[in-house]
Coordinates of C-alpha atoms in Angstrom, one line a residue:
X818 CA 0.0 0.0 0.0
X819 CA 1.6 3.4 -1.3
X820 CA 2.1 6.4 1.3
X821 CA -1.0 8.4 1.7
X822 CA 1.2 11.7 2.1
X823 CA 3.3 10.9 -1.0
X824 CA 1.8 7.9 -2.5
X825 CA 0.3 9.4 -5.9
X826 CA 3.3 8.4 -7.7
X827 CA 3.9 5.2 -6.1
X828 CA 2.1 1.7 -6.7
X829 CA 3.1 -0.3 -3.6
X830 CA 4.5 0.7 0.0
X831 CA 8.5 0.9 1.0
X832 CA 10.5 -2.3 1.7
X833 CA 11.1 -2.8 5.2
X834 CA 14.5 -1.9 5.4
X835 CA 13.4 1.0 3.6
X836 CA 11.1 2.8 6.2
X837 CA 13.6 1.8 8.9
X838 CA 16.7 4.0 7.1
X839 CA 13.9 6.4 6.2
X840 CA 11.9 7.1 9.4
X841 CA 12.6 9.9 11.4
X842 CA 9.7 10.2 13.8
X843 CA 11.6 8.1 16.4
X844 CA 13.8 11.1 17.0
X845 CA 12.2 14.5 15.6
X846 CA 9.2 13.8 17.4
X847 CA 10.8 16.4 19.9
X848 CA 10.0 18.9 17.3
X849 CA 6.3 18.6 17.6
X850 CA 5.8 21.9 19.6
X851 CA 7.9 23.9 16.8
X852 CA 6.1 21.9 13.9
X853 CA 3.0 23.0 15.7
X854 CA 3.9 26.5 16.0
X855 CA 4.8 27.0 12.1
X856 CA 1.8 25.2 11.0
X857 CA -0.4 27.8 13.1
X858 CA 1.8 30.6 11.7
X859 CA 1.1 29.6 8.4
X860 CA -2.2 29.0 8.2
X861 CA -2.7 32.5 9.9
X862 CA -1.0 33.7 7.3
X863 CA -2.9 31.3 4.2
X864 CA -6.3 32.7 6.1
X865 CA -5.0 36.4 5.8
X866 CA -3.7 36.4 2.7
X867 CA -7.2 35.1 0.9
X868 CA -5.9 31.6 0.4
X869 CA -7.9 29.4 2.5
X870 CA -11.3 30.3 4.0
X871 CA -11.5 31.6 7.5
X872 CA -13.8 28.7 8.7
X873 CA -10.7 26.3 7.4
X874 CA -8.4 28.2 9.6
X875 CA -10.5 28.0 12.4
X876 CA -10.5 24.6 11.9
X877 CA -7.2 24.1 11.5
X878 CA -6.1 25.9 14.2
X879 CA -8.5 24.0 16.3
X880 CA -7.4 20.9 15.0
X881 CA -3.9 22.0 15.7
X882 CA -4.3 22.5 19.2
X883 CA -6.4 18.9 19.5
X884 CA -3.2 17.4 18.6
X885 CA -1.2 19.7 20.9
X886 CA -3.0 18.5 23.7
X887 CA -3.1 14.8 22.9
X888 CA 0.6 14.8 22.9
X889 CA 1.3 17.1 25.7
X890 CA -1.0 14.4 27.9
X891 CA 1.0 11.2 26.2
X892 CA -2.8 10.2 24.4
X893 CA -0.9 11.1 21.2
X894 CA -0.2 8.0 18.9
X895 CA 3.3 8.4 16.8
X896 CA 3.5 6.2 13.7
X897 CA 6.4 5.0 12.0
X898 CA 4.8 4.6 8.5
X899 CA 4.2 8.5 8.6
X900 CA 8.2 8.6 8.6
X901 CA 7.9 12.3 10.1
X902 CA 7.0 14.0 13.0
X903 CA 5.2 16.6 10.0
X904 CA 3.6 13.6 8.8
X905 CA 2.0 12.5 12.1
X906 CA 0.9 15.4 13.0
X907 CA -1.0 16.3 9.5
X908 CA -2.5 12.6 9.3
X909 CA -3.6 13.6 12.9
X910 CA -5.0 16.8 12.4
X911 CA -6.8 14.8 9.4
X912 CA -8.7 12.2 11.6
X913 CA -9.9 15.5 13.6
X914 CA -11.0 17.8 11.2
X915 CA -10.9 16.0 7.7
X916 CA -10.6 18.1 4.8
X917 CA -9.5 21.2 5.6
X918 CA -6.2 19.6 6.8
X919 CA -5.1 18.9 3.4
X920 CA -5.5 22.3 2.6
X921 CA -2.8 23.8 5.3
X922 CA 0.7 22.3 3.2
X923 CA -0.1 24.8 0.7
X924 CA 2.6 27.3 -0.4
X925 CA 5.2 25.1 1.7
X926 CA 7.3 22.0 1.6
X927 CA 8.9 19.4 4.2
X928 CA 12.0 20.8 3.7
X929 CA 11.3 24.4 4.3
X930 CA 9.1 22.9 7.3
X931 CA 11.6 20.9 8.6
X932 CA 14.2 23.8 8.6
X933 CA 11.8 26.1 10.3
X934 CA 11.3 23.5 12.6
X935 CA 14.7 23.1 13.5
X936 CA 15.3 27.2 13.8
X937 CA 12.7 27.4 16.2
X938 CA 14.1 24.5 18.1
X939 CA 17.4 25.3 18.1
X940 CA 16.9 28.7 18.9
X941 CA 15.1 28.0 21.8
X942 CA 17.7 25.8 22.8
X943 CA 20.1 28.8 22.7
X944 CA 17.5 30.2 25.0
X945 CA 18.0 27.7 27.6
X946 CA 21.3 27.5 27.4
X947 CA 22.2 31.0 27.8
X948 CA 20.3 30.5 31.6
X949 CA 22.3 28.0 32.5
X950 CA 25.1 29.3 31.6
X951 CA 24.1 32.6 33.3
X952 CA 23.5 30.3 36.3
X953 CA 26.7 28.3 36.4
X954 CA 28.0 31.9 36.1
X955 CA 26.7 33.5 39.1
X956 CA 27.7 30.4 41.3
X957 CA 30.8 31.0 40.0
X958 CA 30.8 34.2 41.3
X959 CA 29.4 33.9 44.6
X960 CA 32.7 31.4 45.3
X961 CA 34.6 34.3 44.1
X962 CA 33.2 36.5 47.1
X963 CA 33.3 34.3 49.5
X964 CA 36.9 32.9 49.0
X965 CA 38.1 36.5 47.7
X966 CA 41.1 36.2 50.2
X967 CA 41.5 32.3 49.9
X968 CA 45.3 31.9 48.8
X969 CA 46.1 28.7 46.4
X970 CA 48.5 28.2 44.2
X971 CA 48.4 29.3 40.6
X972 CA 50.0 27.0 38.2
X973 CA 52.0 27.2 34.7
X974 CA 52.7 23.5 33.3
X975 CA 50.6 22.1 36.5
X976 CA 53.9 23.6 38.6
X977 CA 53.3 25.5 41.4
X978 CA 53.9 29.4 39.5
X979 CA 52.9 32.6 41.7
X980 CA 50.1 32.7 44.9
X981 CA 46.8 33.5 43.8
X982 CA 43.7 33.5 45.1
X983 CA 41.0 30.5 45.2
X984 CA 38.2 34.0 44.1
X985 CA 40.6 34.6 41.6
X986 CA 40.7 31.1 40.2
X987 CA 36.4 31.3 40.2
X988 CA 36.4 34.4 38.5
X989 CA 38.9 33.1 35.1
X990 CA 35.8 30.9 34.5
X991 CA 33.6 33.8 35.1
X992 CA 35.2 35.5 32.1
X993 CA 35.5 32.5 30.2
X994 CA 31.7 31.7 30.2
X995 CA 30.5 35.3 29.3
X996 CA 32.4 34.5 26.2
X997 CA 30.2 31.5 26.1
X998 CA 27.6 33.3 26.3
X999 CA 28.4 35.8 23.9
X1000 CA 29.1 33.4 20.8
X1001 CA 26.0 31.6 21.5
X1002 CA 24.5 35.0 21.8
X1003 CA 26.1 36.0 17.9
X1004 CA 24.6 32.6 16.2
X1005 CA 21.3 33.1 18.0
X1006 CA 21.3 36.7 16.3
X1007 CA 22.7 35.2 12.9
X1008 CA 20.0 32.1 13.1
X1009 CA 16.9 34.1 13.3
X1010 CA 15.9 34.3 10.2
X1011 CA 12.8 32.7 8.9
X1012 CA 12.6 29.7 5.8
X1013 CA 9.2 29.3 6.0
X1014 CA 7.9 30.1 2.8
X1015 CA 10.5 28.9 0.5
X1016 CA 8.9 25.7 -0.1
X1017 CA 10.9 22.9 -1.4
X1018 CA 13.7 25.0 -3.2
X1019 CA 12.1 27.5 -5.4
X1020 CA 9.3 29.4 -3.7
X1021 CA 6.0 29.1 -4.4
X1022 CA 3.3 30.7 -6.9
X1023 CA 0.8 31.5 -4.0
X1024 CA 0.6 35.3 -2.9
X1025 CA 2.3 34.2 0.6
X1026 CA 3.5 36.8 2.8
X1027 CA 6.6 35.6 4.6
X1028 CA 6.7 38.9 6.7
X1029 CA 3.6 37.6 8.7
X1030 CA 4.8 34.4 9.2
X1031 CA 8.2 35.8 10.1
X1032 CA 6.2 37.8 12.9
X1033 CA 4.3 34.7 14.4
X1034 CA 7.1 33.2 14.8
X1035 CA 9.4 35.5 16.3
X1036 CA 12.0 35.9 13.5
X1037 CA 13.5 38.7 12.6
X1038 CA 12.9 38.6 8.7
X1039 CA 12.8 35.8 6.1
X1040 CA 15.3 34.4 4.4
X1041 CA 16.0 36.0 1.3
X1042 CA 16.8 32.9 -1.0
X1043 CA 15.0 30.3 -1.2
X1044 CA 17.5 27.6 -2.3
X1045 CA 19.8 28.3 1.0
X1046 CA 16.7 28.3 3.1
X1047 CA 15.9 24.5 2.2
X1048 CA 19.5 23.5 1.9
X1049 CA 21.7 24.8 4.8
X1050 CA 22.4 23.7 8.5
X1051 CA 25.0 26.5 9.2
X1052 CA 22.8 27.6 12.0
X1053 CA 23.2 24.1 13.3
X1054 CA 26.6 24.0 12.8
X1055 CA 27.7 27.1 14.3
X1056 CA 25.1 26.6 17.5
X1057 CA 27.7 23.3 17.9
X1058 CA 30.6 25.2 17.6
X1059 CA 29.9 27.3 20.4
X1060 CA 28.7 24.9 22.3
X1061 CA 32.1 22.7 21.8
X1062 CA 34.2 25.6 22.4
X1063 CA 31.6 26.0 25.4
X1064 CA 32.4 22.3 26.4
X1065 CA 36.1 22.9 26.7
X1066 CA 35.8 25.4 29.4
X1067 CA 33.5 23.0 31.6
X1068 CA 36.3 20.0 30.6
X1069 CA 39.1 21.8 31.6
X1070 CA 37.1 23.0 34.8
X1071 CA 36.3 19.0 35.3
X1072 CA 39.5 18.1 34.9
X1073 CA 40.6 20.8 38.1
X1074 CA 37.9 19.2 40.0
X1075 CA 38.9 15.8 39.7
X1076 CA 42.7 16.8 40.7
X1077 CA 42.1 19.1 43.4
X1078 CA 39.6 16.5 45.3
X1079 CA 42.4 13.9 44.9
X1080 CA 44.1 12.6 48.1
X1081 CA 46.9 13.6 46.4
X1082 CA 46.1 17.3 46.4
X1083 CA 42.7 17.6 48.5
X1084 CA 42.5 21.3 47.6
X1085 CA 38.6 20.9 47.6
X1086 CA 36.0 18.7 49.0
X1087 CA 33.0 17.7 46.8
X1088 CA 30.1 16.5 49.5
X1089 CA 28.2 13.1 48.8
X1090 CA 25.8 14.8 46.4
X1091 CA 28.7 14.8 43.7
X1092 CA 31.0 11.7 44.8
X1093 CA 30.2 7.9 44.5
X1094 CA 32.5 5.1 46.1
X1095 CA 33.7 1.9 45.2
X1096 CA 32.1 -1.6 45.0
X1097 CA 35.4 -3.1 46.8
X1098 CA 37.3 -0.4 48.2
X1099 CA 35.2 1.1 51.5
X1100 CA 37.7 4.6 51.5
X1101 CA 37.3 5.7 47.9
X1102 CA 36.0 8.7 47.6
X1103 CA 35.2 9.2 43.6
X1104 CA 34.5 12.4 41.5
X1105 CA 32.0 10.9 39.5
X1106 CA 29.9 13.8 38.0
X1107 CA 33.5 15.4 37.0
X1108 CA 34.7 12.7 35.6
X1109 CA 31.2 12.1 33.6
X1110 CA 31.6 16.2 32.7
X1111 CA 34.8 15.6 31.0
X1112 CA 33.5 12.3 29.1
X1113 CA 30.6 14.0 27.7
X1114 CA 32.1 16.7 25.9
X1115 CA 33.6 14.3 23.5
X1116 CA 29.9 14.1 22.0
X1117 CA 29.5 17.5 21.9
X1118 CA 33.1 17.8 19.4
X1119 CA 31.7 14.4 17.8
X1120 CA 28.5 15.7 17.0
X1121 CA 29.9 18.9 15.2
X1122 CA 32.6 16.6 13.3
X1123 CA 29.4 14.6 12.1
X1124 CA 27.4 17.2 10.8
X1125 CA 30.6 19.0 9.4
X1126 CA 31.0 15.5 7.2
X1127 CA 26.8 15.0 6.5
X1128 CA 27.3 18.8 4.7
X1129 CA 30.3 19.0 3.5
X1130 CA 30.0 16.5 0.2
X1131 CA 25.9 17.9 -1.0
X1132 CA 25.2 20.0 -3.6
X1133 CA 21.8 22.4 -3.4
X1134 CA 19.5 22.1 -2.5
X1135 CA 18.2 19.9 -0.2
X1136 CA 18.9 16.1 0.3
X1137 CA 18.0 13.0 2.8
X1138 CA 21.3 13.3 4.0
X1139 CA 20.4 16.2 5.9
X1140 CA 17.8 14.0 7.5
X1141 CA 21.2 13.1 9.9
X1142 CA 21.2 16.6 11.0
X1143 CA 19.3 16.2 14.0
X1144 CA 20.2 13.0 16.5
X1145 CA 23.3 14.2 17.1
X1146 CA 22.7 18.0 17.7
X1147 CA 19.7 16.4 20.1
X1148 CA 22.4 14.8 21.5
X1149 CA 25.0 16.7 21.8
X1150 CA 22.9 19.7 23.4
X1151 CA 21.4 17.1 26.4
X1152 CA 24.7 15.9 26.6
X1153 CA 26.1 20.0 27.0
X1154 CA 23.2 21.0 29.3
X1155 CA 23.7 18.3 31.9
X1156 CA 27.0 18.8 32.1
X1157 CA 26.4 22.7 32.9
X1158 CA 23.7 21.8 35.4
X1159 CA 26.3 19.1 37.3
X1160 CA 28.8 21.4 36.8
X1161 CA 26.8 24.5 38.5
X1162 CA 25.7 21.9 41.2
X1163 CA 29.4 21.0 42.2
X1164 CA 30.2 24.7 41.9
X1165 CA 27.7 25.2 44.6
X1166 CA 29.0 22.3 46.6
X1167 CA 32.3 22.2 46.8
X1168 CA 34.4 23.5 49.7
X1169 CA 38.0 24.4 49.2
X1170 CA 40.2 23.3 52.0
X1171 CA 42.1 26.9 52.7
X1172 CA 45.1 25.1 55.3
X1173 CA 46.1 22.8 52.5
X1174 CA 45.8 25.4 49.3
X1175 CA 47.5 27.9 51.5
X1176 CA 50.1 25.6 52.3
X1177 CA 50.4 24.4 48.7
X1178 CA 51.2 28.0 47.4
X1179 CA 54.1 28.4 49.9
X1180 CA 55.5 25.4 47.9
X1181 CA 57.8 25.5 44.7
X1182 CA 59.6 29.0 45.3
X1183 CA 56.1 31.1 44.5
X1184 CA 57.2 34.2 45.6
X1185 CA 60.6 33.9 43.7
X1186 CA 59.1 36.6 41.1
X1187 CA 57.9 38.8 44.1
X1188 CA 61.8 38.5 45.4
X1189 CA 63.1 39.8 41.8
X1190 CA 60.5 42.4 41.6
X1191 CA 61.7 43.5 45.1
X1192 CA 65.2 44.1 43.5
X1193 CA 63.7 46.3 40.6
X1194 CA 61.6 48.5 42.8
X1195 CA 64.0 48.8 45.6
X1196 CA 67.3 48.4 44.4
X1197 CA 67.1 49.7 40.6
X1198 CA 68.2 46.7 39.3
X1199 CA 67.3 46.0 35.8
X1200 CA 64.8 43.3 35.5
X1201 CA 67.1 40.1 33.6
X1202 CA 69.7 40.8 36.3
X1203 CA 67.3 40.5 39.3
X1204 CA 66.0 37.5 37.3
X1205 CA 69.6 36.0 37.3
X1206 CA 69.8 37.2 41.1
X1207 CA 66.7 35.4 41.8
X1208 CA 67.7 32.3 40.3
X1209 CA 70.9 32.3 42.3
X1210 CA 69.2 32.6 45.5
X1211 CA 66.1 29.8 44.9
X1212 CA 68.8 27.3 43.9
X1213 CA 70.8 28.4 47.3
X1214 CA 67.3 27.3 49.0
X1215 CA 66.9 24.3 47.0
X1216 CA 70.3 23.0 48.2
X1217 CA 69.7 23.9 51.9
X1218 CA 65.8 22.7 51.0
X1219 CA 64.3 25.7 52.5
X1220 CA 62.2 28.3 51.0
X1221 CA 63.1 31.6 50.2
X1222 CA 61.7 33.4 53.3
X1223 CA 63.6 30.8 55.3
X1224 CA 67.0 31.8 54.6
X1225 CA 69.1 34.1 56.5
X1226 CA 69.9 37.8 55.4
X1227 CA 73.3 36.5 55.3
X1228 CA 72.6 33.8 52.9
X1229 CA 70.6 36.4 50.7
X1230 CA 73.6 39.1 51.2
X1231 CA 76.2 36.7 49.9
X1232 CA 74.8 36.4 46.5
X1233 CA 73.8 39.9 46.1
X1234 CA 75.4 42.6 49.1
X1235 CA 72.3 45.0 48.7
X1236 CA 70.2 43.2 49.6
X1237 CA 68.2 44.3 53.3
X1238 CA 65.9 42.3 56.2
X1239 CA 62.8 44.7 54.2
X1240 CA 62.5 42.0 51.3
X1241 CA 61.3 39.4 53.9
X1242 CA 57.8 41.3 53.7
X1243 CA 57.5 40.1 50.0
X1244 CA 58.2 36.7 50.4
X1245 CA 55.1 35.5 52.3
X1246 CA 52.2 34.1 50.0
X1247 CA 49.7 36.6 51.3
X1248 CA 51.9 39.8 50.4
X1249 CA 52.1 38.6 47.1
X1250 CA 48.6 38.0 46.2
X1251 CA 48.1 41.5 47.6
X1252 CA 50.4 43.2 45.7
X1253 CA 48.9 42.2 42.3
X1254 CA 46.7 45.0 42.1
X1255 CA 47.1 46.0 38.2
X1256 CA 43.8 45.4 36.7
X1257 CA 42.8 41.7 36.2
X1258 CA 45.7 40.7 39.1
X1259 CA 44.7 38.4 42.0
X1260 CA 44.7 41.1 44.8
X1261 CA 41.8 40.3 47.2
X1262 CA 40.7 43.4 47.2
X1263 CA 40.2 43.3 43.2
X1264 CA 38.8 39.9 43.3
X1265 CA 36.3 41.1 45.9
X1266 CA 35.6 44.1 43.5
X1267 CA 35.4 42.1 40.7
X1268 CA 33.1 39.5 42.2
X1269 CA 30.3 42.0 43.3
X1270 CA 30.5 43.1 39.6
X1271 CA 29.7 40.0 38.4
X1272 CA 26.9 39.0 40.7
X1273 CA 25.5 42.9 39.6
X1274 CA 25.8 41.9 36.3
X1275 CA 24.0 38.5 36.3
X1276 CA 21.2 39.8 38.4

């Protein structure tokens, strides 16, 4: 038996194999409240423009909402042999109000339906994911006040570098994020542009008016060619790219959290909301929803990398290829905001342990640069000499395996005479992370600053 939505041309039904390759309802059924929106816009606009009768939009619309319902309340019946979410939802709206529903595909296509779909989905998406980021953000922040005078140790090459402060630390990701933000910000701008209207690649003959629909739904304009409305996923594709670049901030933030709640390092606690333990060993302690942040992003890059390949080979306009566009964007945007919400949730949770990080920034010679600057300031010395100076006096340390503020003046004055009892103030971890004042440094005072900001700024 032929398909009743496309079955004038056909004699018999697909093979098997064929309508499993072909079906898409069991994934862009999420769609339905997007399909549902376009296919009020349009028949709005059909209604206004002369081209169906009031009484059918009424219908339709009635009709529309019917099916709305029924799905919203699970009574909603998906079919596989309709292939399409589209399809299920016009052979439903059918079975409620009969004719009039074949009258509401006119002056459009699946594939500028499908893209319109998608828009509104995606965008929406953006939506969403701007909150959360906004939320993970704040969080964020609120660490930043509260530990604004927390000294840790800030790293180069995961070596203990110069003493910084655990606010400080919050507050990089802070930054980081509002980038986020922003790029997901730029393709939501880009994006919003409506392809209803251009049918399957050429337009259509009926006096449409794209403006109204564009309007209903919330876009800024239409698209002003029809073949790239039908035939691109750039939207898509750049929506993922923000998101990956996204990712790497939360990885890279996963990957600190499952170091510093090592017993190795035990720079933070994570409480037993965020931790798991071991079926054999009774003193593990595991950083589970870290550890499951980091894994996930890998989907996110993977799904960009897949729809990169899907596009990259067809020619215009549209093709079933594009049918592969959604599963993994699905995915890869569940996958990117459970990760933000575990990762806001940890955020929230976690505790830094101030003895250990303060005692961890006293370690590797951290305030050797605050020793050289010392020498500039005070002494005049040019800066590659008190460098050399510098060096001199953290390998006398190393050999006596001390730190610099434990040797003696006398050890100091032997490698460079000038030097006076006055450069012990610089040496401790908490002078240091004072003194960086300059704009963006790790000065308390500035993180606090900073951190109110913020917390202004997110609302």
């Amino acid at each position: 038996m032929a398909n009743k939505m496309w079955g004038g041309r056909f004699s018999s039904g697909p093979a098997q194999i064929m309508e499993e390759i072909n079906a898409s309802i069991g994934f862009d059924q999420r769609l339905h409240a997007q399909d549902i929106a376009g296919s009020k816009a349009h028949a709005k606009m059909l209604g206004a423009k002369g081209i169906l009768t009031k009484a059918d939009v009424k219908e339709i619309i009635r009709g529309l909402n019917q099916v709305q319902s029924e799905i919203a309340s699970g009574d909603f019946k998906f079919s596989r042999s309709l292939e399409d979410i589209h399809m299920n939802i016009e052979q439903r709206l059918k079975d409620i109000i009969g004719e009039p529903a074949g009258r509401l595909h006119t002056g459009r296509s699946r594939n500028d339906q499908v893209a319109t779909d998608f828009r509104l989905y995606i965008r929406d998406c953006l939506d969403m994911l701007d909150g959360q980021i906004g939320s993970l953000q704040k969080a964020l922040a609120k660490n930043a006040e509260k530990y604004a005078d927390v000294i840790m140790p800030g790293f180069t090459h995961l070596q203990t570098a110069q003493p910084v402060t655990f606010g400080h630390h919050m507050l990089a990701y802070v930054e980081m994020f509002a980038r986020d933000r922003s790029r997901l910000a730029d393709a939501r701008k880009r994006m919003n542009e409506n392809p209803l209207g251009a049918a399957a690649l050429a337009g259509t003959s009926f006096p449409i008016d794209r403006y109204m629909t564009s309007r209903e739904l919330g876009f800024d304009r239409p698209m002003r060619n029809s073949l790239d409305a039908v035939s691109d996923r750039d939207f898509v594709l750049e929506t993922l790219s923000a998101a990956s670049i996204s990712a790497m901030h939360l990885s890279r933030m996963a990957e600190e959290l499952v170091i510093w709640s090592s017993s190795q390092f035990k720079f933070v606690s994570l409480s037993d909301k965020f931790s798991t333990g071991s079926s054999i060993m009774p003193q593990k302690r595991n950083p589970d929803a870290a550890e499951l942040v980091r894994a996930k992003i890998g989907r996110i890059f993977g799904a960009l990398t897949s729809l990169t390949m899907v596009m990259k080979g067809l020619p215009l306009a549209y093709s079933k290829d594009m049918q592969e566009d959604k599963e993994p964007a699905f995915d890869a945007i569940d996958s990117y905001s459970l990760a933000l919400a575990a990762m806001t949730g940890m955020v929230k949770d976690l505790k830094p342990n101030k003895d250990i990080l303060r005692q961890a920034a006293t370690n590797g010679f951290s305030t050797a640069t605050d020793l050289a600057d010392w020498l500039v300031r005070v002494l005049g010395m040019p800066f590659r000499d008190a460098h050399h100076v510098t060096g001199s006096l953290v390998a006398v340390a190393e050999k006596k395996n001390v730190d610099l503020s434990d040797l003696s003046l006398e050890d100091m004055q032997k490698v460079e005479p000038n030097i006076t009892k006055e450069v012990f103030k610089v040496l401790t971890v908490e002078a240091s992370a004072a003194s960086r004042t300059s704009l963006g440094g790790t000065a308390p005072k500035n993180v606090a600053r900073e951190a109110k900001r913020w917390l202004k700024k997110l609302g």
